[in-house]
CSV table of C-alpha atoms in Angstrom, one decimal:
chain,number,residue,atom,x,y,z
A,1,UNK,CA,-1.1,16.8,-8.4
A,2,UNK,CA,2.2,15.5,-6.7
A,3,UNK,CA,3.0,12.1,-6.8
A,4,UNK,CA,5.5,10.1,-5.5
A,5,UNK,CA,8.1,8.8,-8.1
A,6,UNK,CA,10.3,5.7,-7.8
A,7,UNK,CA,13.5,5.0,-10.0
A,8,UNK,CA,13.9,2.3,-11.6
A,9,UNK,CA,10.6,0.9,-12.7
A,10,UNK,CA,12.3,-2.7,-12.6
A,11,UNK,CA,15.7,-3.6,-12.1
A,12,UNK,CA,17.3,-7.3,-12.3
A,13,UNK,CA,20.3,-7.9,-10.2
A,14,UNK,CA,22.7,-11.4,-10.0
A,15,UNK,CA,22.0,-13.0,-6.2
A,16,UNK,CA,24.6,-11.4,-3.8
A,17,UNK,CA,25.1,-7.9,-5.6
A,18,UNK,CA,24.0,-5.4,-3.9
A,19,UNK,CA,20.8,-3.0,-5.4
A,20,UNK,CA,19.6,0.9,-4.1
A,21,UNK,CA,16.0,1.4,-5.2
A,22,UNK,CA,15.2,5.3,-5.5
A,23,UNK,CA,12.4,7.6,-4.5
A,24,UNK,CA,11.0,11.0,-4.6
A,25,UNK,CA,8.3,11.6,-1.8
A,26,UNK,CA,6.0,14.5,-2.1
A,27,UNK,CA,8.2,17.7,-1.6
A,28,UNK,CA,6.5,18.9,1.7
A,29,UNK,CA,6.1,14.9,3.0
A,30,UNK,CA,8.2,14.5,6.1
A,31,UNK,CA,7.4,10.5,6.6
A,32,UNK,CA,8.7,8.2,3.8
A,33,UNK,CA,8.4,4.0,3.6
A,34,UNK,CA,8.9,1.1,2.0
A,35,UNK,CA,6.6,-1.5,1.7
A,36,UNK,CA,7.2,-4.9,-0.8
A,37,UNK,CA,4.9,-7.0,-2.6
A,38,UNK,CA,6.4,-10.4,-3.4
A,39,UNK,CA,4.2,-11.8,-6.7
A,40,UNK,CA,1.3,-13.4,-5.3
A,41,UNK,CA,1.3,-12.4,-1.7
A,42,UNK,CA,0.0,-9.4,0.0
A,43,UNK,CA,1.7,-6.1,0.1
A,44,UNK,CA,3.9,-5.6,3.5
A,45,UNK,CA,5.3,-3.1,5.7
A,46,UNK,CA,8.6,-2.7,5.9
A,47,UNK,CA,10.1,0.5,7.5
A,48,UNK,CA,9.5,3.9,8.4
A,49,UNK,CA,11.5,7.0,8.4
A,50,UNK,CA,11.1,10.3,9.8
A,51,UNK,CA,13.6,13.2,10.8
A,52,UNK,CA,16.5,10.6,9.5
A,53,UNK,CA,15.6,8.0,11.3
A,54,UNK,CA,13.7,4.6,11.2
A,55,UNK,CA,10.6,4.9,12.8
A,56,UNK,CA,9.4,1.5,13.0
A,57,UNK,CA,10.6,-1.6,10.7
A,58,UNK,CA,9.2,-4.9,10.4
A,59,UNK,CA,10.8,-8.3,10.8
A,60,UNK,CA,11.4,-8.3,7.2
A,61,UNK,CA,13.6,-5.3,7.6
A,62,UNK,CA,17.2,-7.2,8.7
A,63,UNK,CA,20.4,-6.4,8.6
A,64,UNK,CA,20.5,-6.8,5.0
A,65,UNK,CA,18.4,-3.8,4.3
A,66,UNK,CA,19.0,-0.1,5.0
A,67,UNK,CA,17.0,3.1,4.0
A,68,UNK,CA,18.6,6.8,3.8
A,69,UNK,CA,17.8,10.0,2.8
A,70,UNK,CA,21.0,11.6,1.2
A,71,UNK,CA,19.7,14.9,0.4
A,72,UNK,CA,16.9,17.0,0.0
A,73,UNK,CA,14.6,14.8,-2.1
A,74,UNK,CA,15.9,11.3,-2.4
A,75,UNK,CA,14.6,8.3,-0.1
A,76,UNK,CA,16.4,5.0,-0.6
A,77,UNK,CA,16.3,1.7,-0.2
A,78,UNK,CA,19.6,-0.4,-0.3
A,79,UNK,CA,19.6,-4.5,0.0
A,80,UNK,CA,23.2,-5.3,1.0
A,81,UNK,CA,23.2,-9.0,-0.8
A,82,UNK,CA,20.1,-9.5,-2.9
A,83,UNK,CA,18.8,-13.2,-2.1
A,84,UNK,CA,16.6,-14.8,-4.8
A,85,UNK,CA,14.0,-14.2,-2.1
A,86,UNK,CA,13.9,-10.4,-1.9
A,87,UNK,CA,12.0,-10.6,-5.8
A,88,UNK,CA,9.4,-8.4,-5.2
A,89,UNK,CA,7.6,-4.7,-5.9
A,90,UNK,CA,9.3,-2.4,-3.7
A,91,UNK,CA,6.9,0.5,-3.0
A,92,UNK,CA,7.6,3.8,-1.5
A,93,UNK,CA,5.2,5.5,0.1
A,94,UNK,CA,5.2,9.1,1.8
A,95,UNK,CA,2.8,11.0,4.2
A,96,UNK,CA,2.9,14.6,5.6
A,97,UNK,CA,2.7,14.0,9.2
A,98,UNK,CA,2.5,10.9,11.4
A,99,UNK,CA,-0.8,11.1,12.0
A,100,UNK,CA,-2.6,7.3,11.5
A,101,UNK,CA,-5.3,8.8,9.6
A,102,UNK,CA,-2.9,10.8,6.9
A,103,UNK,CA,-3.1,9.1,3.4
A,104,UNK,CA,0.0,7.2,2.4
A,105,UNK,CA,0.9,8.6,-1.0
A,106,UNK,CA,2.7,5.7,-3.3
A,107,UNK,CA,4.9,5.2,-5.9
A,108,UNK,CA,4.3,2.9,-9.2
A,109,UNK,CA,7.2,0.8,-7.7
A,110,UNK,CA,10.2,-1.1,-8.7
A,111,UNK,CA,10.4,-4.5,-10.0
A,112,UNK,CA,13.2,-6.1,-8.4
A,113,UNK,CA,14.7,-9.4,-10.0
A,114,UNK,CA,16.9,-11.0,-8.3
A,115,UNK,CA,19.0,-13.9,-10.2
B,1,UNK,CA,-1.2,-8.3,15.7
B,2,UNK,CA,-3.5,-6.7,13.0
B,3,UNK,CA,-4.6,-8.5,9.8
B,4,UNK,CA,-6.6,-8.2,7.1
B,5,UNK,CA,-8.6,-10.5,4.4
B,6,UNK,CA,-10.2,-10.0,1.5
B,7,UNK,CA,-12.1,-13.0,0.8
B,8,UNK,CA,-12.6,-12.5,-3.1
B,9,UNK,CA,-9.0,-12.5,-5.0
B,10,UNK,CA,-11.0,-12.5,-8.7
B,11,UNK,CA,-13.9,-10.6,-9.6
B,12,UNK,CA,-15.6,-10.3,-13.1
B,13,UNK,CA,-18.7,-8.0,-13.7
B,14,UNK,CA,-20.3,-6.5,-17.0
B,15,UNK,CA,-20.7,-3.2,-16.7
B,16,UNK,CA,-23.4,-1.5,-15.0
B,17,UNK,CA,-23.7,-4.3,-12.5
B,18,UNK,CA,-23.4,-3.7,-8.9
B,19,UNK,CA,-20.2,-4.1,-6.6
B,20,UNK,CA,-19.7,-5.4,-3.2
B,21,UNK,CA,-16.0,-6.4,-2.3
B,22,UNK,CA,-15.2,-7.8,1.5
B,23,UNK,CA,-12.9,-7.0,3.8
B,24,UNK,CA,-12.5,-7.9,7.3
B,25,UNK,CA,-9.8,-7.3,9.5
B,26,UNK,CA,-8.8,-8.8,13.0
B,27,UNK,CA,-7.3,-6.3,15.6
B,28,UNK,CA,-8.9,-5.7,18.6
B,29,UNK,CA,-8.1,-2.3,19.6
B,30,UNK,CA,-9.2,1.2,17.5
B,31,UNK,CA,-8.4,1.1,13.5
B,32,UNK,CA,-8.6,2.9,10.9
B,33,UNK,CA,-9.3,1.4,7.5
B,34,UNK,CA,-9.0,2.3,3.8
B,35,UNK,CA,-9.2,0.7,0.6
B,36,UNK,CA,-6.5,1.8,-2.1
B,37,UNK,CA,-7.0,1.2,-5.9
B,38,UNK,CA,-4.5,0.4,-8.4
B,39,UNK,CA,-5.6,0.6,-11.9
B,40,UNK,CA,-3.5,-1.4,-14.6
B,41,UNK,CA,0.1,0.1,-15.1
B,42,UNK,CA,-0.6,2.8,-12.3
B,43,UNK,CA,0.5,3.3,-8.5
B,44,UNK,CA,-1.9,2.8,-5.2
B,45,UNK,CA,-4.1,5.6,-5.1
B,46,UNK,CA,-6.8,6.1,-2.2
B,47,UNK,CA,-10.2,5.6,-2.7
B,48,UNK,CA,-11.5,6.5,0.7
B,49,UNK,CA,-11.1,6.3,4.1
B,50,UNK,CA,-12.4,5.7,7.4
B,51,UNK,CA,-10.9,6.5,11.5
B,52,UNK,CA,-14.3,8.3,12.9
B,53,UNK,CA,-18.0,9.4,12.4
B,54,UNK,CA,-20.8,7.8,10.1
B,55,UNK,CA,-19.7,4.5,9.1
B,56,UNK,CA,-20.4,4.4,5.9
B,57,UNK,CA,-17.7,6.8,3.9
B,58,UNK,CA,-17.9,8.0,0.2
B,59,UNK,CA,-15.2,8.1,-1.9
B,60,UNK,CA,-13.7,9.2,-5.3
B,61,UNK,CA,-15.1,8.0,-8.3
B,62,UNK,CA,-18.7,6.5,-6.9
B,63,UNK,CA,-17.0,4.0,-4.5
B,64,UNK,CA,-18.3,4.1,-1.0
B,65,UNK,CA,-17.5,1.7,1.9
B,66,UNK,CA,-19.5,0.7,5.4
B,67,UNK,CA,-17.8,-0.3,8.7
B,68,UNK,CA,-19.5,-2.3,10.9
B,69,UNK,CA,-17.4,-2.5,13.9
B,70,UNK,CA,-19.3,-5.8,15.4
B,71,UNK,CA,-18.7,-8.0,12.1
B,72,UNK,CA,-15.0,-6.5,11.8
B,73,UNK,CA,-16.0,-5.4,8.3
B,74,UNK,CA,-15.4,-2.5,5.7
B,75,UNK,CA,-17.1,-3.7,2.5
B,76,UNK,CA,-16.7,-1.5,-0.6
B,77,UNK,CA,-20.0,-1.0,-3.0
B,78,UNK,CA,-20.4,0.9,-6.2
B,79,UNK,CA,-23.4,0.3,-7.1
B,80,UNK,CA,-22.8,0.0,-11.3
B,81,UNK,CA,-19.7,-0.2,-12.4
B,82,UNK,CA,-18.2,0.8,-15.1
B,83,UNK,CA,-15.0,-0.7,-17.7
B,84,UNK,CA,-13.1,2.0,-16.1
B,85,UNK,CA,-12.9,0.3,-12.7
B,86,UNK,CA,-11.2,-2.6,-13.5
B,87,UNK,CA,-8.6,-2.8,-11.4
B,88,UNK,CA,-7.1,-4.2,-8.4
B,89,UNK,CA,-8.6,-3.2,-5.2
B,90,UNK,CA,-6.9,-3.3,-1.5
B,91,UNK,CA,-8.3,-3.2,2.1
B,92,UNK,CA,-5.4,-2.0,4.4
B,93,UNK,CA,-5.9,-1.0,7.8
B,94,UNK,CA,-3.9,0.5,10.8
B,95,UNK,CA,-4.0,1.5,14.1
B,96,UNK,CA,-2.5,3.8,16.6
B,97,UNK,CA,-1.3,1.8,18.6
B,98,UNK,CA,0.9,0.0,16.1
B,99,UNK,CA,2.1,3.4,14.6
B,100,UNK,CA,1.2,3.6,11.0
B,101,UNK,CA,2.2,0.8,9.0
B,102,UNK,CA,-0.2,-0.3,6.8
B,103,UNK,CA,-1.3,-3.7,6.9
B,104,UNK,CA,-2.8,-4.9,3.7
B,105,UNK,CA,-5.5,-7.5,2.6
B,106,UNK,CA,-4.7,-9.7,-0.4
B,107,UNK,CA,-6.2,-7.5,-2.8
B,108,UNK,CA,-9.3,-8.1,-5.1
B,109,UNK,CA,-9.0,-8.2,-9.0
B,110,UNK,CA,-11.5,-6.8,-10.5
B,111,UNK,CA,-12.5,-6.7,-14.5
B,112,UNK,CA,-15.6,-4.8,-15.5
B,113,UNK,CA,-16.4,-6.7,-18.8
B,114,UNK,CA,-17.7,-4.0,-21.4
């Protein structure tokens, strides 16, 4: 069965660097996003992109942060300054339409550390 | 704007017992709701579903899950579990009328003591 893959499983990064966390949707997927999970708290929303553009993004989702699809396959995430803050389980998700009953496939996630 | 609770954050059953895990949600308008799995080292995977039809919904592995609309609840059952299901269990819901994000409960862990 496909599955979405995210690269890498956990990165640590000094506060102010910048990171890109990587995914791979599901090959025929044409909606990708991010959600986070910061250690103890639930799982949020972050953006949405379709045709190469966000779809919808959350307030989380500032100036800081930026998603792109460079080619073919790849989905990214890039935090412009990591704060100690943006710690957290970065999921990708992807669906095949935009329909709100389609099944969000996920990644396993990166582990972000920020120091 | 939509959000979701999951009233039990720990769980511990010996196996063969029966499971009931809560979830209510607040949002007025039309949802849809769904509880996601994710077994120890592993990603979010769907155990079922529910936008329309017969309220109570079966899913993968002997999990199944009732909507009642007037109690703003989607409770998931199994009714013996097994060491297998331990796990972490989340209620997310969305609607479409705020696109479709996924807003998530808390999640409920769950061990299944052998």
């Amino acid at each position: 069965e496909p599955e979405v893959t995210q690269t890498p499983s956990h990165q640590v990064t000094q506060m102010g660097q910048e990171v890109i966390l990587r995914c791979v949707p599901i090959s025929n997927h044409l909606y990708f996003y991010w959600y986070r999970q910061i250690l103890g708290q639930k799982v949020e929303f972050l953006v949405s992109f379709y045709n190469n553009e966000i779809s919808e993004k959350s307030e989380i989702f500032d100036d800081q942060f930026s998603v792109e699809r460079p080619d073919g396959s790849n989905f990214t995430l890039k935090i412009r300054s990591t704060k100690l803050e943006d710690s957290a389980m970065y999921f990708c998700a992807s669906t095949r339409s935009s329909g709100d009953t389609d099944t969000q496939y996920f990644g396993p996630g990166t582990r972000l550390t920020v120091l | 704007a939509q959000s979701v609770s999951q009233h039990n954050h720990h769980v511990i059953l010996s196996e063969a017992a029966s499971l009931e895990l809560g979830c209510n949600y607040s949002y007025g308008g039309t949802v849809n709701l769904f509880w996601y799995v994710q077994y120890p080292g592993q990603h979010l995977q769907l155990l079922l579903k529910y936008f329309s039809g017969d309220p109570l919904v079966k899913g993968i592995k002997g999990f199944e899950a009732e909507f009642i609309k007037s109690k703003f609840s989607f409770n998931l059952r199994k009714p013996s579990v097994q060491w297998s299901d331990t796990a972490e269990y989340f209620c997310a819901v969305n609607s479409n009328n705020a696109g479709n994000m996924l807003t998530f409960g808390g999640g409920t862990r769950l061990m299944v003591k052998p």
